[in-house]
XYZ file of C-alpha atoms in Angstrom:
319
model
C 53.160 46.075 -111.714
C 55.556 43.591 -113.089
C 58.336 42.074 -110.938
C 61.186 43.578 -113.131
C 59.629 47.106 -112.726
C 59.976 46.690 -108.961
C 63.741 47.062 -109.134
C 63.486 50.283 -111.203
C 61.666 51.951 -108.269
C 63.599 54.201 -105.836
C 64.871 52.756 -102.684
C 62.395 54.461 -100.457
C 59.417 53.329 -102.679
C 60.642 49.728 -102.443
C 60.939 49.811 -98.731
C 57.288 51.244 -98.448
C 55.965 48.364 -100.659
C 57.907 45.748 -98.479
C 56.510 47.169 -95.387
C 53.046 47.175 -96.628
C 53.392 43.618 -97.910
C 54.578 42.488 -94.398
C 51.754 44.274 -92.635
C 49.182 42.340 -94.882
C 50.821 39.076 -94.457
C 50.690 39.536 -90.571
C 47.164 40.837 -90.640
C 45.916 37.721 -92.682
C 47.826 35.340 -90.303
C 46.164 36.783 -87.387
C 42.675 36.667 -88.850
C 43.269 33.004 -89.649
C 44.515 32.160 -86.139
C 41.401 34.098 -84.570
C 38.867 32.455 -86.979
C 40.077 28.982 -85.943
C 39.668 29.695 -82.260
C 35.936 30.735 -82.809
C 35.170 27.485 -84.675
C 35.592 25.373 -81.547
C 32.409 23.809 -80.319
C 30.579 25.671 -77.477
C 31.074 24.100 -74.064
C 28.200 22.476 -72.305
C 26.881 24.436 -69.595
C 28.020 23.180 -66.106
C 24.320 23.256 -64.915
C 22.543 20.194 -66.299
C 19.279 22.022 -66.241
C 20.344 24.770 -68.566
C 21.657 22.276 -71.216
C 18.487 20.353 -71.119
C 16.396 23.509 -71.502
C 18.197 24.310 -74.794
C 17.054 21.152 -76.406
C 13.509 21.146 -74.777
C 11.727 22.689 -77.688
C 12.270 20.139 -80.590
C 10.867 16.586 -79.491
C 8.151 14.761 -77.777
C 8.068 12.494 -74.720
C 7.028 9.317 -76.671
C 10.417 8.715 -78.533
C 14.107 9.086 -77.527
C 15.837 10.581 -80.575
C 19.051 11.492 -78.983
C 21.956 9.724 -80.570
C 24.674 10.284 -77.917
C 22.963 8.174 -75.035
C 19.999 6.397 -76.516
C 20.432 3.222 -74.378
C 17.362 1.844 -72.709
C 19.285 0.811 -69.594
C 17.990 2.373 -66.481
C 19.941 3.520 -63.484
C 18.863 2.570 -60.000
C 17.267 5.599 -58.099
C 20.134 7.493 -56.320
C 17.790 9.181 -53.877
C 13.976 9.042 -53.682
C 11.858 11.967 -52.660
C 8.410 13.471 -53.425
C 8.319 15.384 -56.786
C 6.083 16.632 -59.266
C 6.982 15.651 -62.956
C 5.257 18.805 -64.123
C 7.785 21.167 -62.195
C 10.808 18.879 -61.291
C 14.023 20.180 -62.653
C 16.704 18.208 -64.275
C 18.825 18.047 -60.996
C 15.884 16.330 -59.245
C 15.079 13.982 -62.053
C 18.682 12.799 -62.323
C 18.731 12.146 -58.643
C 15.783 9.888 -59.038
C 17.879 7.698 -61.386
C 16.458 8.780 -64.676
C 18.821 8.916 -67.556
C 19.982 11.967 -69.082
C 18.134 11.496 -72.470
C 14.990 10.624 -70.467
C 15.167 13.899 -68.578
C 15.633 15.813 -72.115
C 12.424 14.031 -73.180
C 10.452 15.144 -70.291
C 11.644 18.759 -70.835
C 10.473 18.317 -74.458
C 7.174 17.086 -73.560
C 6.533 20.000 -71.104
C 7.827 22.482 -73.547
C 5.174 21.186 -76.152
C 2.430 21.858 -73.530
C 2.226 18.208 -72.131
C 0.971 17.813 -68.703
C 1.015 14.859 -66.347
C -2.410 14.859 -64.650
C -1.915 11.663 -62.788
C 0.888 9.354 -61.626
C 0.051 6.723 -64.339
C 0.604 9.419 -67.111
C 4.489 9.398 -65.911
C 4.481 5.676 -66.800
C 4.445 6.604 -70.578
C 7.967 8.019 -70.299
C 9.872 6.109 -72.919
C 12.411 3.649 -71.571
C 10.908 3.563 -68.034
C 10.781 0.105 -66.868
C 8.014 -1.476 -64.622
C 10.468 -1.900 -61.786
C 11.550 1.774 -61.870
C 8.094 3.182 -62.115
C 7.060 1.103 -59.163
C 9.904 2.653 -57.229
C 9.007 6.125 -58.207
C 5.124 5.773 -58.068
C 4.641 6.371 -54.399
C 6.788 9.729 -54.656
C 4.924 11.104 -57.427
C 2.790 14.421 -56.461
C 0.644 15.985 -59.078
C -0.346 19.450 -58.116
C -3.993 20.627 -58.358
C -2.947 23.326 -60.396
C -2.770 21.125 -63.368
C -6.248 19.851 -63.216
C -8.717 21.131 -66.046
C -9.959 24.665 -65.183
C -13.488 23.438 -65.739
C -13.341 21.433 -62.516
C -13.428 24.808 -60.468
C -17.004 25.570 -61.852
C -20.328 23.750 -61.819
C -21.888 22.968 -65.133
C -24.975 24.964 -66.452
C -27.256 22.198 -65.481
C -26.008 22.138 -61.841
C -26.553 25.941 -61.659
C -30.097 25.586 -62.532
C -30.788 23.046 -59.826
C -33.127 23.921 -56.962
C -31.928 23.715 -53.475
C -33.825 20.525 -52.928
C -32.429 18.919 -55.918
C -29.011 20.104 -54.897
C -29.377 18.358 -51.396
C -30.772 15.116 -53.211
C -27.803 15.222 -55.749
C -25.214 15.914 -52.935
C -26.727 12.783 -51.015
C -26.332 10.577 -54.035
C -22.947 11.884 -54.703
C -21.810 11.085 -51.180
C -23.257 7.567 -51.515
C -21.397 6.914 -54.740
C -18.228 8.338 -53.262
C -18.522 6.241 -50.243
C -19.173 3.042 -52.394
C -16.184 3.944 -54.705
C -13.914 4.405 -51.702
C -14.809 1.074 -50.147
C -14.221 -0.714 -53.433
C -10.770 1.320 -53.976
C -9.601 0.123 -50.557
C -10.174 -3.454 -49.734
C -8.465 -4.813 -46.661
C -5.626 -7.229 -47.218
C -6.069 -10.926 -46.732
C -4.815 -12.430 -43.496
C -2.525 -15.328 -43.529
C -4.688 -18.432 -43.998
C -7.171 -16.771 -46.164
C -7.350 -17.481 -49.843
C -9.319 -16.440 -52.921
C -10.388 -18.545 -55.981
C -7.708 -17.935 -58.860
C -9.933 -18.450 -61.672
C -12.929 -16.448 -60.409
C -11.383 -13.353 -58.910
C -11.403 -9.858 -60.508
C -8.733 -7.270 -60.206
C -10.186 -5.803 -57.070
C -10.192 -9.159 -55.329
C -6.687 -9.844 -56.404
C -5.436 -6.608 -55.155
C -6.409 -7.868 -51.668
C -3.623 -10.291 -51.700
C -0.460 -9.130 -50.033
C 2.028 -8.016 -52.475
C -0.359 -7.723 -55.450
C -0.987 -4.396 -56.702
C -2.719 -3.167 -59.974
C 0.225 -4.351 -62.299
C 0.193 -7.960 -61.086
C -3.543 -8.014 -60.806
C -3.860 -7.141 -64.484
C -1.051 -9.559 -65.406
C -2.769 -12.393 -63.640
C -6.063 -11.793 -65.480
C -4.224 -11.365 -68.951
C -2.188 -14.618 -68.519
C -5.056 -16.572 -67.367
C -7.230 -15.675 -70.434
C -4.270 -16.692 -72.573
C -3.982 -19.997 -70.974
C -7.658 -20.601 -70.815
C -7.764 -20.703 -67.096
C -5.286 -21.745 -64.494
C -4.963 -25.475 -63.776
C -2.431 -25.049 -60.836
C -1.612 -22.174 -58.591
C 2.122 -22.685 -59.616
C 1.524 -21.296 -62.985
C 1.611 -17.797 -61.344
C 5.242 -18.435 -61.229
C 5.465 -18.095 -64.971
C 4.453 -14.436 -64.783
C 7.788 -12.383 -64.749
C 8.805 -11.272 -61.223
C 5.737 -12.641 -59.473
C 6.070 -12.323 -55.789
C 6.546 -15.776 -54.429
C 5.016 -15.163 -50.973
C 1.720 -14.329 -52.763
C 1.137 -17.963 -53.945
C -0.213 -19.226 -50.509
C -3.257 -16.798 -50.816
C -4.589 -18.579 -54.030
C -6.261 -21.823 -54.612
C -7.768 -23.559 -57.789
C -10.978 -25.417 -57.030
C -12.124 -27.821 -59.747
C -10.416 -26.135 -62.670
C -12.483 -25.903 -65.820
C -9.950 -24.742 -68.314
C -10.649 -23.897 -71.907
C -9.355 -26.565 -74.247
C -7.891 -26.425 -77.858
C -8.941 -29.355 -80.197
C -5.565 -30.194 -81.576
C -7.021 -32.010 -84.715
C -9.127 -29.078 -85.894
C -7.269 -25.851 -84.560
C -5.231 -23.961 -87.064
C -1.573 -23.094 -86.883
C -2.237 -19.566 -85.719
C -4.644 -20.745 -82.982
C -2.293 -23.363 -81.595
C 0.742 -21.056 -81.437
C -1.287 -18.320 -79.545
C -1.211 -20.651 -76.524
C 1.613 -20.000 -74.085
C 2.359 -23.613 -73.791
C 2.654 -24.173 -77.726
C 5.271 -22.123 -79.628
C 5.501 -21.926 -83.434
C 7.639 -24.984 -84.077
C 5.367 -27.187 -81.813
C 2.235 -25.972 -83.637
C 4.016 -26.688 -87.022
C 4.838 -30.168 -85.772
C 1.163 -30.714 -84.941
C 0.121 -29.690 -88.180
C 2.656 -31.835 -90.048
C 1.743 -34.942 -87.963
C -1.953 -34.515 -88.769
C -1.091 -34.188 -92.616
C 1.053 -37.201 -92.703
C -0.491 -39.600 -90.095
C -4.141 -38.398 -89.549
C -5.876 -37.084 -86.339
C -4.087 -37.448 -83.014
C -5.692 -39.516 -80.372
C -3.184 -38.553 -77.448
C -0.338 -36.169 -76.985
C 1.755 -39.404 -76.577
C 1.583 -39.654 -80.358
C 3.983 -36.622 -80.420
C 6.516 -37.972 -77.890
C 8.878 -39.010 -80.560
C 9.099 -35.507 -82.021
C 11.995 -33.375 -80.826
C 9.712 -30.504 -80.310
C 7.771 -32.174 -77.598
C 9.911 -33.242 -74.700
C 8.172 -34.880 -71.733
C 7.793 -31.738 -69.797
C 6.168 -29.902 -72.697
C 3.632 -32.702 -73.151
C 2.912 -32.792 -69.609
C 2.063 -29.178 -69.171
C 0.021 -29.034 -72.440
C -2.218 -32.037 -71.608
C -4.877 -30.053 -69.531
C -5.443 -27.675 -72.318
C -6.103 -29.984 -75.397
C -8.832 -32.236 -76.445
C -9.069 -34.700 -79.478
């Protein structure tokens, strides 16, 4: 109907059309207002565990993929207590000092069927520092319910053994367990006792007060990179090494592995902890311009080799 035809209608008809138009306008306005309110974001659940469970089905433990709090900064544990990482809820994990995004990753890992079978498995949590893991490790309790079900039953070969064979096998097993336990637990050294730094293995190193599995492995690895320890004080170069443990080590007649600075390649030189890339390149350039080195003193005029750098590198080079 055209607008001019509207005025030819009877007054009652015009009033009906106006009323209908007003009703339609009011209805559309209400729908617009109600629709706008429904588009607001869903508030987070006040219970931290519920909000974590809603995202626990889309990721893995190995990587932190949450954009809102993806910092690797770790909080100090608020309260330490025994916990099972396979069953601990979000509230407990947060109280232990874990970041919310780390707790979410634990939930994702468990939702995908991941199981922590031993405390060291928990060390694989993304962003977990050595310091924090050491603080949490004594409180990790893994329930036997998460061991492989096959451990409940003997193998087919064992079921076929005679009673004599069974007694003999049990005796051997007992001896093996006794030997393993004696190796696993070694008494700590008393004050005044020492061990040879270059000859000790990880079991011997763990006898030193303050040295556990982590530092024992670090000592072995750093010694391999150096080519052997020349002085006990080199242990201070390991990050966080406990100062009180130094008195339990000694170096007797050190026989370190030496690099030939006149024949070693750039890559071989830079792998040594006491020779960085720029120092290795300076040695290569010196050989190219001046010929073979006869002493590290030949490098003392180079800015890359201050006296302290030459002094600590001397035991590890040959000409």
